[in-house]
Short mmCIF file of C-alpha atoms in Angstrom, two decimals:
data_model
loop_
_atom_site.label_atom_id
_atom_site.label_comp_id
_atom_site.label_asym_id
_atom_site.label_seq_id
_atom_site.Cartn_x
_atom_site.Cartn_y
_atom_site.Cartn_z
CA MET A 205 -14.79 35.61 -16.98
CA PHE A 206 -15.32 32.34 -15.31
CA GLU A 207 -14.76 29.23 -17.22
CA PHE A 208 -15.25 25.84 -15.94
CA PRO A 209 -12.26 23.36 -16.10
CA PRO A 210 -12.25 20.38 -18.35
CA LEU A 211 -14.60 17.53 -17.44
CA SER A 212 -13.86 13.71 -17.33
CA LEU A 213 -15.75 10.49 -16.19
CA TYR A 214 -14.38 7.69 -14.40
CA ILE A 215 -16.49 4.47 -14.17
CA HIS A 216 -15.44 1.85 -11.43
CA ILE A 217 -15.47 -1.85 -11.95
CA PRO A 218 -15.13 -3.28 -8.42
CA TRP A 219 -14.60 -7.04 -9.10
CA CYS A 220 -11.32 -9.13 -9.46
CA SER A 221 -10.58 -12.60 -10.00
CA LYS A 222 -8.16 -12.56 -7.12
CA LYS A 223 -7.04 -9.88 -4.70
CA CYS A 224 -3.06 -9.32 -4.79
CA GLY A 225 -1.59 -9.03 -1.50
CA TYR A 226 0.15 -5.63 -2.38
CA CYS A 227 -3.37 -4.02 -3.56
CA ASP A 228 -4.86 -1.36 -1.68
CA PHE A 229 -7.54 -0.31 -4.34
CA TYR A 230 -11.24 -0.81 -3.41
CA SER A 231 -12.36 -4.60 -4.82
CA TYR A 232 -14.21 -7.42 -4.62
CA VAL A 233 -13.01 -11.05 -5.30
CA SER A 234 -15.78 -12.74 -7.44
CA GLN A 235 -16.37 -15.77 -5.85
CA THR A 236 -19.74 -16.52 -8.18
CA SER A 237 -20.82 -14.65 -11.12
CA ILE A 238 -21.05 -10.96 -10.94
CA PRO A 239 -24.16 -9.01 -10.80
CA GLU A 240 -23.24 -7.19 -13.69
CA GLU A 241 -26.40 -5.97 -15.40
CA LYS A 242 -27.60 -4.88 -12.16
CA TYR A 243 -24.53 -2.94 -11.24
CA ILE A 244 -24.62 -1.18 -14.84
CA GLU A 245 -27.87 -0.13 -14.07
CA HIS A 246 -27.41 1.23 -10.91
CA ILE A 247 -24.00 3.00 -12.61
CA PHE A 248 -26.41 4.73 -14.95
CA LYS A 249 -28.86 6.05 -11.99
CA ASP A 250 -25.73 7.34 -10.37
CA PHE A 251 -24.52 8.96 -13.60
CA GLU A 252 -27.71 10.43 -13.63
CA LYS A 253 -27.54 11.85 -10.40
CA ASP A 254 -24.32 13.43 -11.15
CA LEU A 255 -25.13 15.20 -14.10
CA LEU A 256 -27.21 17.45 -11.98
CA MET A 257 -23.93 18.99 -10.77
CA ILE A 258 -22.06 19.50 -13.94
CA ASN A 259 -24.00 22.23 -15.88
CA ASN A 260 -24.23 20.58 -19.11
CA ARG A 261 -20.56 20.26 -19.78
CA ILE A 262 -19.36 17.95 -22.47
CA ILE A 263 -17.32 14.74 -20.95
CA ASN A 264 -13.96 15.05 -22.72
CA THR A 265 -12.56 11.50 -21.73
CA ILE A 266 -13.64 8.21 -20.09
CA PHE A 267 -11.67 5.93 -18.16
CA ILE A 268 -13.27 2.46 -17.28
CA GLY A 269 -11.31 1.09 -14.02
CA GLY A 270 -11.05 -1.20 -11.08
CA GLY A 271 -10.54 -3.85 -9.85
CA THR A 272 -10.66 -5.39 -13.50
CA PRO A 273 -13.41 -4.27 -15.76
CA SER A 274 -11.95 -6.82 -18.47
CA LEU A 275 -13.95 -9.25 -16.18
CA LEU A 276 -17.37 -7.98 -17.54
CA LYS A 277 -19.00 -9.68 -20.55
CA LYS A 278 -18.38 -8.02 -23.98
CA ASP A 279 -22.04 -6.93 -24.01
CA SER A 280 -21.90 -5.76 -20.60
CA ILE A 281 -19.28 -3.34 -21.76
CA GLN A 282 -21.02 -2.49 -24.76
CA LYS A 283 -24.21 -1.78 -22.91
CA LEU A 284 -22.06 0.65 -20.38
CA ILE A 285 -20.65 2.69 -23.05
CA LEU A 286 -23.90 3.23 -25.35
CA GLY A 287 -26.06 3.95 -22.25
CA ILE A 288 -23.23 6.44 -21.16
CA LYS A 289 -23.63 8.06 -24.65
CA LYS A 290 -27.02 8.13 -24.57
CA ARG A 291 -27.32 10.01 -21.38
CA HIS A 292 -24.74 12.45 -22.14
CA THR A 293 -23.06 14.63 -24.73
CA ILE A 294 -19.28 12.68 -25.17
CA LEU A 295 -16.86 14.68 -27.07
CA ASN A 296 -16.25 13.60 -30.62
CA ASN A 297 -13.39 11.17 -30.75
CA ALA A 298 -12.91 11.16 -27.06
CA GLU A 299 -10.45 9.34 -25.44
CA ILE A 300 -12.29 6.30 -23.96
CA SER A 301 -9.65 3.80 -21.94
CA ILE A 302 -10.44 0.61 -20.34
CA GLU A 303 -8.15 -1.35 -17.98
CA ALA A 304 -7.19 -4.93 -18.67
CA ASN A 305 -5.45 -7.96 -17.17
CA PRO A 306 -3.39 -10.31 -19.60
CA LYS A 307 -5.66 -13.54 -19.21
CA THR A 308 -6.85 -15.70 -22.29
CA LEU A 309 -10.62 -15.15 -21.30
CA GLU A 310 -10.37 -11.50 -20.93
CA TYR A 311 -8.19 -10.50 -24.00
CA LYS A 312 -10.07 -12.43 -26.28
CA ASN A 313 -12.66 -9.48 -26.03
CA PHE A 314 -10.16 -6.82 -27.10
CA ILE A 315 -12.09 -6.64 -30.30
CA HIS A 316 -15.36 -5.80 -29.14
CA TYR A 317 -14.15 -3.06 -26.75
CA LYS A 318 -12.80 -1.44 -30.07
CA ASN A 319 -16.00 -2.09 -31.79
CA VAL A 320 -18.00 -0.10 -29.40
CA GLY A 321 -15.67 3.13 -28.99
CA ILE A 322 -12.87 2.52 -26.90
CA ASN A 323 -9.76 3.63 -28.26
CA ARG A 324 -7.12 3.03 -25.58
CA LEU A 325 -6.30 -0.15 -24.05
CA SER A 326 -4.35 -0.41 -20.70
CA LEU A 327 -2.76 -3.76 -20.01
CA GLY A 328 -1.64 -4.53 -16.23
CA ILE A 329 1.36 -6.33 -16.82
CA GLN A 330 3.39 -5.48 -13.93
CA THR A 331 6.55 -7.52 -15.04
CA PHE A 332 7.34 -10.51 -17.41
CA ASN A 333 9.08 -12.31 -15.24
CA SER A 334 7.12 -15.62 -13.99
CA SER A 335 8.65 -15.85 -10.84
CA LEU A 336 8.00 -12.28 -9.78
CA LEU A 337 4.55 -12.31 -10.87
CA LYS A 338 4.33 -15.21 -9.03
CA ASN A 339 5.87 -13.25 -5.76
CA ILE A 340 3.38 -10.68 -6.21
CA GLU A 341 0.47 -12.97 -6.59
CA ARG A 342 -0.65 -12.41 -10.03
CA THR A 343 -2.39 -15.02 -11.72
CA TYR A 344 -0.64 -15.07 -15.02
CA LYS A 345 2.62 -16.02 -16.57
CA LYS A 346 5.00 -14.58 -19.15
CA LYS A 347 3.38 -15.99 -22.12
CA GLU A 348 -0.35 -14.89 -21.44
CA ALA A 349 1.39 -11.42 -20.97
CA LEU A 350 2.88 -11.59 -24.46
CA ASP A 351 -0.07 -12.93 -26.01
CA ALA A 352 -2.19 -10.27 -24.62
CA ILE A 353 0.37 -7.51 -25.95
CA ILE A 354 0.14 -9.48 -29.55
CA GLU A 355 -3.73 -9.57 -29.59
CA ALA A 356 -3.99 -5.99 -28.33
CA LYS A 357 -1.92 -4.71 -30.82
CA LYS A 358 -4.27 -5.92 -33.60
CA TYR A 359 -6.76 -3.50 -32.70
CA TYR A 360 -5.06 -0.42 -30.79
CA SER A 361 -2.58 1.93 -31.63
CA ASN A 362 -2.94 3.71 -28.49
CA LEU A 363 -1.93 0.78 -25.80
CA ASN A 364 -0.37 1.49 -22.19
CA LEU A 365 1.46 -1.35 -20.63
CA ASP A 366 1.83 -0.89 -16.73
CA LEU A 367 5.18 -2.11 -15.55
CA MET A 368 6.74 -1.84 -12.00
CA TYR A 369 10.00 -1.91 -10.49
CA GLY A 370 11.34 -2.74 -7.03
CA LEU A 371 9.43 -5.67 -6.77
CA PRO A 372 10.21 -8.58 -4.13
CA ASP A 373 13.38 -9.98 -5.02
CA GLN A 374 13.69 -8.28 -8.20
CA LEU A 375 17.38 -7.28 -9.71
CA LEU A 376 18.61 -4.49 -11.84
CA GLU A 377 18.88 -7.22 -14.71
CA ASP A 378 15.28 -7.85 -14.38
CA THR A 379 13.78 -4.50 -14.57
CA LEU A 380 15.89 -3.80 -17.72
CA GLU A 381 14.74 -6.72 -19.25
CA ASP A 382 11.10 -5.75 -18.69
CA LEU A 383 11.62 -2.72 -20.44
CA LYS A 384 13.45 -4.18 -23.16
CA LEU A 385 10.74 -6.58 -23.95
CA ALA A 386 7.96 -4.14 -23.58
CA ILE A 387 9.79 -1.76 -25.82
CA GLU A 388 10.17 -4.55 -28.85
CA TYR A 389 6.27 -4.50 -28.95
CA ASN A 390 6.36 -0.26 -29.25
CA PRO A 391 3.36 0.55 -26.99
CA SER A 392 2.48 4.27 -27.28
CA HIS A 393 2.70 4.61 -23.73
CA ILE A 394 4.41 2.99 -20.78
CA SER A 395 3.54 3.63 -17.03
CA TRP A 396 6.51 2.41 -15.22
CA TYR A 397 6.15 3.18 -11.52
CA GLN A 398 7.73 1.70 -8.13
CA PHE A 399 6.39 -1.16 -6.23
CA THR A 400 5.35 0.00 -2.96
CA ILE A 401 3.60 -1.58 0.04
CA GLU A 402 0.49 0.31 1.52
CA PRO A 403 -0.76 -0.28 4.76
CA ASN A 404 -4.11 -2.65 5.36
CA THR A 405 -2.49 -4.71 2.46
CA VAL A 406 -1.44 -8.23 3.04
CA PHE A 407 1.97 -7.75 2.14
CA TYR A 408 2.34 -5.07 4.99
CA ARG A 409 1.17 -7.43 7.62
CA LYS A 410 3.71 -10.28 6.03
CA ASN A 411 6.48 -7.50 6.33
CA ILE A 412 7.54 -8.63 2.85
CA HIS A 413 11.02 -7.86 1.89
CA LEU A 414 11.85 -5.22 -0.87
CA PRO A 415 15.05 -4.42 -2.51
CA HIS A 416 17.57 -1.68 -1.07
CA GLU A 417 16.47 1.81 -1.87
CA GLU A 418 19.82 2.43 -3.56
CA LEU A 419 19.21 -0.65 -5.79
CA VAL A 420 15.47 0.99 -6.53
CA PHE A 421 17.10 3.90 -7.51
CA GLN A 422 19.71 2.61 -9.65
CA MET A 423 16.56 0.64 -11.19
CA LEU A 424 15.35 3.98 -11.97
CA LEU A 425 18.00 5.98 -13.39
CA GLU A 426 18.96 3.11 -15.70
CA GLY A 427 15.51 2.50 -16.89
CA GLU A 428 14.86 6.05 -17.58
CA LYS A 429 17.97 6.08 -19.84
CA LEU A 430 16.72 3.21 -21.81
CA LEU A 431 13.01 4.70 -22.05
CA LYS A 432 14.36 7.89 -23.40
CA LYS A 433 16.99 6.25 -25.86
CA SER A 434 13.79 4.26 -27.11
CA GLY A 435 11.49 7.31 -27.76
CA TYR A 436 9.50 7.78 -24.66
CA LYS A 437 9.48 11.11 -22.99
CA LYS A 438 8.78 11.23 -19.22
CA TYR A 439 5.98 13.74 -18.78
CA GLU A 440 4.72 12.56 -15.31
CA ILE A 441 6.46 10.96 -12.24
CA SER A 442 5.33 7.40 -13.49
CA SER A 443 4.21 7.80 -17.20
CA TYR A 444 6.28 7.75 -20.45
CA ALA A 445 4.62 8.25 -23.94
CA LYS A 446 5.48 8.38 -27.37
CA ILE A 447 4.68 11.84 -29.33
CA ASN A 448 0.88 12.97 -28.63
CA TYR A 449 0.10 9.60 -26.88
CA GLN A 450 0.14 11.24 -23.46
CA CYS A 451 -2.95 9.97 -21.53
CA LYS A 452 -5.35 12.77 -21.83
CA HIS A 453 -7.78 11.41 -18.88
CA ASN A 454 -4.63 11.24 -16.34
CA LEU A 455 -3.74 14.61 -17.87
CA ASN A 456 -6.72 16.27 -16.65
CA TYR A 457 -6.56 14.90 -13.37
CA TRP A 458 -2.96 16.03 -12.90
CA ASN A 459 -4.02 19.52 -14.01
CA PHE A 460 -6.64 19.99 -11.77
CA GLY A 461 -9.47 19.58 -14.04
CA ASP A 462 -13.00 17.93 -13.02
CA TYR A 463 -13.88 14.53 -13.20
CA ILE A 464 -17.37 12.28 -12.30
CA GLY A 465 -16.88 9.08 -10.31
CA ILE A 466 -19.55 6.75 -10.57
CA GLY A 467 -19.70 3.25 -9.31
CA CYS A 468 -18.72 1.56 -5.69
CA SER A 469 -15.88 3.80 -4.40
CA ALA A 470 -15.42 6.11 -7.22
CA HIS A 471 -14.20 9.82 -6.02
CA GLY A 472 -15.10 12.78 -8.19
CA LYS A 473 -14.63 16.54 -8.17
CA ILE A 474 -16.65 18.95 -9.65
CA THR A 475 -16.63 22.64 -9.82
CA GLN A 476 -19.70 24.98 -9.76
CA LYS A 477 -20.13 28.67 -11.20
CA ASN A 478 -19.12 30.34 -8.29
CA GLY A 479 -15.84 28.54 -8.01
CA THR A 480 -16.82 26.17 -5.54
CA ILE A 481 -15.31 22.69 -5.94
CA ILE A 482 -17.48 19.86 -4.44
CA ARG A 483 -15.75 16.40 -3.73
CA THR A 484 -17.83 13.41 -3.86
CA ILE A 485 -17.16 9.47 -2.86
CA LYS A 486 -19.38 6.80 -3.79
CA ASN A 487 -20.67 4.19 -1.46
CA LYS A 488 -17.93 1.18 -1.23
CA ASN A 489 -20.57 -1.35 0.21
CA MET A 490 -21.95 -3.02 -2.97
CA HIS A 491 -25.13 -4.33 -0.84
CA HIS A 492 -25.88 -0.47 -0.34
CA PHE A 493 -24.91 0.82 -3.93
CA LEU A 494 -27.39 -2.21 -5.55
CA ASN A 495 -30.11 -0.66 -3.26
CA GLY A 496 -29.78 2.89 -4.91
CA ASN A 497 -27.58 4.35 -1.78
CA TYR A 498 -24.57 5.82 -4.27
CA LEU A 499 -23.21 8.52 -2.07
CA HIS A 500 -21.03 7.89 0.78
CA SER A 501 -20.09 11.91 1.25
CA LYS A 502 -20.37 15.07 -0.34
CA HIS A 503 -18.20 17.85 0.95
CA ILE A 504 -17.09 21.59 -0.23
CA ILE A 505 -12.80 21.50 -0.23
CA SER A 506 -11.66 24.30 1.82
CA ARG A 507 -9.06 26.98 0.50
CA GLU A 508 -6.38 25.27 2.28
CA GLU A 509 -7.68 21.61 0.57
CA LYS A 510 -7.61 23.48 -2.61
CA ILE A 511 -3.81 24.47 -2.55
CA ILE A 512 -2.56 21.16 -1.37
CA GLU A 513 -4.63 19.22 -3.93
CA TYR A 514 -3.57 21.30 -6.95
CA PHE A 515 0.05 21.15 -6.22
CA MET A 516 0.07 17.53 -5.42
CA ASN A 517 -1.24 16.73 -8.76
CA MET A 518 0.65 19.62 -10.69
CA PHE A 519 3.91 18.99 -9.43
CA ARG A 520 3.56 15.14 -10.37
CA LEU A 521 4.20 16.88 -14.25
CA TYR A 522 7.55 17.63 -15.97
CA GLN A 523 6.00 20.97 -17.26
CA PRO A 524 6.20 24.77 -15.53
CA VAL A 525 3.24 25.49 -13.42
CA PHE A 526 1.84 28.65 -14.35
CA LYS A 527 0.53 31.22 -11.93
CA LYS A 528 -2.33 32.18 -14.30
CA HIS A 529 -3.34 28.26 -14.03
CA PHE A 530 -2.94 28.34 -10.32
CA ARG A 531 -5.21 31.43 -10.08
CA LYS A 532 -7.70 29.92 -12.73
CA MET A 533 -8.28 26.57 -11.30
CA THR A 534 -8.17 27.18 -7.43
CA TYR A 535 -9.66 30.88 -7.53
CA ILE A 536 -6.83 31.79 -5.23
CA ASN A 537 -4.37 34.59 -5.78
CA GLU A 538 -1.04 33.06 -5.73
CA ASN A 539 0.64 36.29 -3.44
CA THR A 540 -1.10 34.44 -0.68
CA ILE A 541 1.51 31.55 -0.65
CA VAL A 542 4.37 33.54 -0.91
CA GLU A 543 6.28 32.71 2.10
CA LYS A 544 5.76 28.99 1.38
CA ILE A 545 6.85 29.32 -2.18
CA LYS A 546 10.29 31.18 -0.57
CA ILE A 547 11.06 28.22 1.70
CA ALA A 548 10.57 25.64 -1.14
CA GLN A 549 12.90 27.77 -3.03
CA LYS A 550 15.57 28.22 -0.42
CA GLU A 551 15.18 24.15 0.06
CA GLY A 552 16.29 24.16 -3.73
CA LEU A 553 12.83 22.26 -4.43
CA ILE A 554 11.61 24.80 -6.85
CA ILE A 555 12.24 27.82 -9.14
CA ASN A 556 10.22 30.61 -8.52
CA TYR A 557 9.73 32.39 -12.36
CA PRO A 558 7.82 35.89 -12.82
CA ASN A 559 4.98 33.96 -14.29
CA HIS A 560 5.23 30.20 -13.41
CA TRP A 561 6.91 27.70 -10.97
CA TYR A 562 9.39 24.87 -12.02
CA VAL A 563 10.21 21.54 -9.75
CA THR A 564 13.81 21.05 -9.91
CA LYS A 565 15.25 17.33 -10.18
CA LYS A 566 15.75 17.64 -6.23
CA GLY A 567 12.01 18.66 -5.83
CA LYS A 568 10.93 15.96 -8.04
CA PHE A 569 12.84 13.41 -5.95
CA PHE A 570 11.83 14.66 -2.66
CA LEU A 571 8.16 15.48 -3.76
CA ASN A 572 6.67 14.52 -0.29
CA THR A 573 9.07 17.06 1.45
CA LEU A 574 7.98 19.72 -0.91
CA LEU A 575 4.15 18.93 -0.40
CA GLU A 576 4.55 19.22 3.29
CA ILE A 577 5.85 22.84 2.95
CA PHE A 578 2.06 23.47 1.73
CA LEU A 579 0.44 21.35 4.30
CA SER A 580 2.27 23.23 6.95
#
């Protein structure tokens, strides 16, 4: 019997106060006032168009990301949440997240986010080291970061702190000091991921020097020991949570669930009744978006795309990948990939059990190598 995947909603707010040199996310630097009222009205129209494709399914989670969503006025955030709830059914007690930066003008709004139903806050700390923050062009210092956490803790039991390791000029001691300080404040979730420099960024063109890979690996090993000792369970490559505080929205992505993506440059994945999966990409040109041209592209993903996208997400998780789930989410029988599984098993990247696959420690470390097997 056909069964739709769970459905989430992602809302993209594209403005930032400054574009960091390492950032490859789509964003606008706000030189003047943000046309937030007009943008939100078009967000609603974009949303209404996508609702025609979801077969009236309930939305289970909402994530407001960017850019820097906390740059918007508190009244705009309220209008956004209430407008979404007015237009479609949202699960009772749904996880509703917003990203924020630890700037004074932004964290004064945390109480207002709580009052309009946002129940999960993600703070982009990156590091507490003021010198390293300057290296990566963040616009705040250690004190502001700590003040933001203190303010957030007043209203949110479900609080994520974003931290990075392998920053330019960062030492092992710096990395562990960041984690120790974060753990002192007892957030429910820590996203701790390796700093990388992507093509088409300012840092890539500047050829910024990063720590040697052996040092970065040592940071990972020592940091994971500290997080585990402190009660944080690793459930995804860069995600660590207290019991029952895994990010439900991201888990839906990684379990190959469906999501509507609205706003400039947002991506979506929506399954149809016949098992067809539609990918949507919204227009990244703000002028075009504000003139009602929301959709940049829409296409049906191929059988090969289904397989690689499924494994790209599922192999990130620290849990078995059940063959029944693979069939259910891709509508493809696992017998068609037997030879690729054999190659991955021979390389020691996965273990093939009768009912599920499990990625080995080697497979997690060489995840790109594992995925290339399914791309070939």
